[in-house]
PDB file of C-alpha atoms in Angstrom:
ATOM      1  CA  UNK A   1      64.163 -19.755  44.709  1.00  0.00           C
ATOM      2  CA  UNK A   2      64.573 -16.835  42.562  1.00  0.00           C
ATOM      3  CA  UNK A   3      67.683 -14.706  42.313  1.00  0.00           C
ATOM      4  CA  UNK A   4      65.660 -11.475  41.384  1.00  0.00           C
ATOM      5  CA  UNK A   5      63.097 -11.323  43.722  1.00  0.00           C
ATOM      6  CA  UNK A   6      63.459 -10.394  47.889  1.00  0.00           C
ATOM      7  CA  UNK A   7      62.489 -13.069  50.332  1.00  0.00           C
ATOM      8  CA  UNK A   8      59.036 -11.520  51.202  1.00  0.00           C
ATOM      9  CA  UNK A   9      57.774 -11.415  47.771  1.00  0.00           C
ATOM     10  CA  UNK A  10      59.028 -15.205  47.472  1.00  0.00           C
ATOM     11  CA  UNK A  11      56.937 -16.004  50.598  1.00  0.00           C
ATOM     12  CA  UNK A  12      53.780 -14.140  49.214  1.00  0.00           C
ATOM     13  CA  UNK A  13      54.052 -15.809  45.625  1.00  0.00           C
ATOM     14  CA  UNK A  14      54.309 -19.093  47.428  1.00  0.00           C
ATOM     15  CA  UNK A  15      50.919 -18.641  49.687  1.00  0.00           C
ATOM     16  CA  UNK A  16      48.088 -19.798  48.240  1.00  0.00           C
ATOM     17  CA  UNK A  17      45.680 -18.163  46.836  1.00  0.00           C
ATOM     18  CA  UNK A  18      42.307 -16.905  48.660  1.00  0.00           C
ATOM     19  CA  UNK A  19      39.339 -17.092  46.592  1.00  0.00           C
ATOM     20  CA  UNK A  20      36.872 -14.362  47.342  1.00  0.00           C
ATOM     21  CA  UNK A  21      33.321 -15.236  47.266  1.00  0.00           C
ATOM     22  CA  UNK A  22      31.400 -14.603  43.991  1.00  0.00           C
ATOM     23  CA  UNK A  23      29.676 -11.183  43.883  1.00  0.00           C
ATOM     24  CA  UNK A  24      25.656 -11.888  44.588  1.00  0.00           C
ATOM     25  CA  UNK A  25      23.861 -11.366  41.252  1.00  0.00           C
ATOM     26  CA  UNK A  26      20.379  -9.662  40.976  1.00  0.00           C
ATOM     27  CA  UNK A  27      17.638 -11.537  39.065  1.00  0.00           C
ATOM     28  CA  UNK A  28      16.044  -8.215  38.420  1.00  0.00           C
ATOM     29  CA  UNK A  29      18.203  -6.858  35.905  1.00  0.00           C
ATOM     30  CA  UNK A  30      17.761  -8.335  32.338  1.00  0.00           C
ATOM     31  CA  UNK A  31      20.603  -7.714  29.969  1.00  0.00           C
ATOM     32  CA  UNK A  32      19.618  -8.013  26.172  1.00  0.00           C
ATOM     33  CA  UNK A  33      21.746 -10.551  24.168  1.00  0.00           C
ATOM     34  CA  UNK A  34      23.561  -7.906  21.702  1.00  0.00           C
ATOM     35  CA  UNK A  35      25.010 -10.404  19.909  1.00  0.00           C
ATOM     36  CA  UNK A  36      22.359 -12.123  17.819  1.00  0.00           C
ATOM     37  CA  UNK A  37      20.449 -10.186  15.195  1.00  0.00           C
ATOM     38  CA  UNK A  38      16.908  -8.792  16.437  1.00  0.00           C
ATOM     39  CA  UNK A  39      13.860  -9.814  14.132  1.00  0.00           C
ATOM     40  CA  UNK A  40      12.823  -7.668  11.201  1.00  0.00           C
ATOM     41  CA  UNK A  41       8.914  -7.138  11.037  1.00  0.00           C
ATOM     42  CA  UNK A  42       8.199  -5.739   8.032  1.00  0.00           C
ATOM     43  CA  UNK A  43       4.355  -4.282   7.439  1.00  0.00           C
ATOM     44  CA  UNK A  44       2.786  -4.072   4.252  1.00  0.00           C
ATOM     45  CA  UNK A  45       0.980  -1.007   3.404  1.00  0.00           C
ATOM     46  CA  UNK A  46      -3.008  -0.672   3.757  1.00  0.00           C
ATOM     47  CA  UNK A  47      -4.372  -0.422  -0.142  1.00  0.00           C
ATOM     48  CA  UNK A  48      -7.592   1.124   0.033  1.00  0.00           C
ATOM     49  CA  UNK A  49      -9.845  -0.327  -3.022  1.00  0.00           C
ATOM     50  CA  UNK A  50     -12.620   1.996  -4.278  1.00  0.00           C
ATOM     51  CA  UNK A  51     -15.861   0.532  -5.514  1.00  0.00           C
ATOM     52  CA  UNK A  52     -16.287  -0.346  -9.001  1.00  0.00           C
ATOM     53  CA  UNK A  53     -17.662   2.287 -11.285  1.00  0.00           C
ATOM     54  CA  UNK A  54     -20.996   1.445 -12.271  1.00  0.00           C
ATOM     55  CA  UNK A  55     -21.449   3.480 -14.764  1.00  0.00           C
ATOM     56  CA  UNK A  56     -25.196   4.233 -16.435  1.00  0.00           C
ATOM     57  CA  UNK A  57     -27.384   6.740 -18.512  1.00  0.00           C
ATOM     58  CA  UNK A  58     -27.368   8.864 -15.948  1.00  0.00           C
ATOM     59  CA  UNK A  59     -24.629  10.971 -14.198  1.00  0.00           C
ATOM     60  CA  UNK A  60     -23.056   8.608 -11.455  1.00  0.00           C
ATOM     61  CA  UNK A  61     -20.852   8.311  -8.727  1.00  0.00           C
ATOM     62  CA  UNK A  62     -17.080   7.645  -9.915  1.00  0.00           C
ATOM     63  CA  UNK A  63     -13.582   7.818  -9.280  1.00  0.00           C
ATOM     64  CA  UNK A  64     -11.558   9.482 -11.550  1.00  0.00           C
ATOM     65  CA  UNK A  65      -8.369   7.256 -12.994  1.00  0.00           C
ATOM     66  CA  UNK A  66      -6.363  10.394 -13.464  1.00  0.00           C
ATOM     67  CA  UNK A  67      -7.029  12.766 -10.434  1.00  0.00           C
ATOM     68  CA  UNK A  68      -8.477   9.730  -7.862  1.00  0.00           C
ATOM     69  CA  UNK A  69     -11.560  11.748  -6.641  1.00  0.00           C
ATOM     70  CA  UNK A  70     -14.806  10.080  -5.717  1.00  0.00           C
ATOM     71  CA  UNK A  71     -17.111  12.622  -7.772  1.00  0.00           C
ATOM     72  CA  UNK A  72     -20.489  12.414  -9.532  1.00  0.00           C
ATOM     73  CA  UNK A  73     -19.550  12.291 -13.673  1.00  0.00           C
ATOM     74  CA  UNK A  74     -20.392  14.184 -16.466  1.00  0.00           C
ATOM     75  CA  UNK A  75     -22.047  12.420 -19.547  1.00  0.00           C
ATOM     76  CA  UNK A  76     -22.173  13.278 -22.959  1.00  0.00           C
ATOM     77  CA  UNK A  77     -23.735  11.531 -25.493  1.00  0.00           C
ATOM     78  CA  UNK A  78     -22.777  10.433 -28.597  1.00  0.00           C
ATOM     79  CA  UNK A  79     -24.014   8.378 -31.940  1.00  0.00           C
ATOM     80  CA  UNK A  80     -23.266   4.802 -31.952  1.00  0.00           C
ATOM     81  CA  UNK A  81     -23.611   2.281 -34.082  1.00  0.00           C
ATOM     82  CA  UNK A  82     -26.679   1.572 -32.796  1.00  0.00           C
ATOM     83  CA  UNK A  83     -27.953   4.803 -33.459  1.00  0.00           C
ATOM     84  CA  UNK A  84     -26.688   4.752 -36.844  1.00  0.00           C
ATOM     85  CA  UNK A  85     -28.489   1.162 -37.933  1.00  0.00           C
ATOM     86  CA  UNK A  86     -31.971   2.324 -36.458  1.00  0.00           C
ATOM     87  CA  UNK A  87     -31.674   5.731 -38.238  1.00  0.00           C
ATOM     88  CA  UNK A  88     -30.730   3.191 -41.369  1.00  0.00           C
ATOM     89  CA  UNK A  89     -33.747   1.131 -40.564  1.00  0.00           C
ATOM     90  CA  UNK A  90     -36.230   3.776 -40.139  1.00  0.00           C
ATOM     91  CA  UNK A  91     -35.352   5.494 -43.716  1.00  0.00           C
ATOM     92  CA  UNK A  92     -35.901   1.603 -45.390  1.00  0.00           C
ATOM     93  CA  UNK A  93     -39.501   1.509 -43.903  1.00  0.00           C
ATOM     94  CA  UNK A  94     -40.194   4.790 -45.229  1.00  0.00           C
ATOM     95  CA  UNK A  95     -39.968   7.159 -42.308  1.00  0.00           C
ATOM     96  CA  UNK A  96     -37.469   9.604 -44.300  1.00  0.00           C
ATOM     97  CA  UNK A  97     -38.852  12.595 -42.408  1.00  0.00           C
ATOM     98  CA  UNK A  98     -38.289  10.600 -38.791  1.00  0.00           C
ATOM     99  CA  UNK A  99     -34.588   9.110 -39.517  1.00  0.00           C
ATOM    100  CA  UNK A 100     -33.486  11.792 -37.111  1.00  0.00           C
ATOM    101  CA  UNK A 101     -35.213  10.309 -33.957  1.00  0.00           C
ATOM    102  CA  UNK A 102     -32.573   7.938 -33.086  1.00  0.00           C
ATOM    103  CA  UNK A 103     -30.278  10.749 -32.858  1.00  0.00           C
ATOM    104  CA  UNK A 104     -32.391  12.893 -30.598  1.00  0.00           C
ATOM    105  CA  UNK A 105     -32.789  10.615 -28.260  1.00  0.00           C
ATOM    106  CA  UNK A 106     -30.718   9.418 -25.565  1.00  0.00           C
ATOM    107  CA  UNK A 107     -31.404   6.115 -24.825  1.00  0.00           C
ATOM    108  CA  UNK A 108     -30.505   5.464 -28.626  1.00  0.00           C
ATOM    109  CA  UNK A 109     -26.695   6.938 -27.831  1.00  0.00           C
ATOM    110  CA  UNK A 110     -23.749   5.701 -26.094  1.00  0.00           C
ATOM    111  CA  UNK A 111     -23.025   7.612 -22.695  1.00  0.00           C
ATOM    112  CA  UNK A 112     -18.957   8.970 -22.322  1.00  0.00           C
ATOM    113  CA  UNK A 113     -19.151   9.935 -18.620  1.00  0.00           C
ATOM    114  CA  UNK A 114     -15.461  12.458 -17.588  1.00  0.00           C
ATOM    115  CA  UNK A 115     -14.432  13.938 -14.538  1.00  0.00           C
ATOM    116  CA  UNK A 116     -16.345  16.279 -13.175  1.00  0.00           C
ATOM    117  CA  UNK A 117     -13.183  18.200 -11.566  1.00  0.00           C
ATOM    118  CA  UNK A 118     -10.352  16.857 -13.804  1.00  0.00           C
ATOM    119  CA  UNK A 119     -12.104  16.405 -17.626  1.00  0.00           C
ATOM    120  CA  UNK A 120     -10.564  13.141 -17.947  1.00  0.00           C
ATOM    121  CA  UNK A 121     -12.342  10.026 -19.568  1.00  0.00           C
ATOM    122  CA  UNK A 122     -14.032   7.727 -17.283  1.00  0.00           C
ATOM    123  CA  UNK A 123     -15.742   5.164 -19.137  1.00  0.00           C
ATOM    124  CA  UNK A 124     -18.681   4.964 -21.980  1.00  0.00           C
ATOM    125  CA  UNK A 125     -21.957   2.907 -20.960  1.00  0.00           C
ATOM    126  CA  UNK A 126     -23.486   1.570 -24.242  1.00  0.00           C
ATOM    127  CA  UNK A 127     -27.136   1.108 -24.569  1.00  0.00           C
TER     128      UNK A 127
END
């Protein structure tokens, strides 16, 4: 026995002890484990490819490298060196007077297509 305590706490701390039933648990309720880490999904971001530029004699359908819009071109021609060897080869055979031809026409030239909207340089089609 204990000096400290009175004889009726003594008698209670010497009873044993009366284990109350469990509380009844709910299967209903679903607690998230917070302790592990929850999974990362990471998505990658839709690139949209345009078509190729096919690019022709003609004004086409493009998109611009600078400005990205889908427009029809504008084309300029311009001397190549193609133009310049059949100008050449006309003078030899004696055609002084027609030497200007190749320039004249456009299926003798180079195409430069730009942006309609922007200006900027698309692409040349060579003939």
């Amino acid at each position: 026995m204990e000096k400290n305590f009175p004889y009726d706490q003594q008698q209670q701390q010497q009873q044993p002890y009366v284990a109350q039933a469990p509380p009844s648990y709910d299967n209903t309720q679903v607690y998230p484990n917070l302790n592990q880490p929850q999974p990362v999904i990471l998505t990658q971001p839709q690139i949209m490819q345009a078509p190729p530029n096919v690019l022709g004699g003609v004004p086409s359908m493009a998109t611009c490298p600078s400005c990205g819009v889908r427009r029809q071109t504008k084309v300029e021609f311009e001397p190549s060196t193609k133009t310049h060897l059949l100008a050449l080869l006309i003078c030899m055979l004696g055609g002084i007077c027609c030497c200007c031809i190749p320039y004249c026409t456009d299926s003798c030239q180079s195409a430069k297509h730009t942006c309609s909207s922007c200006g900027a340089y698309v692409g040349t089609y060579k003939n």
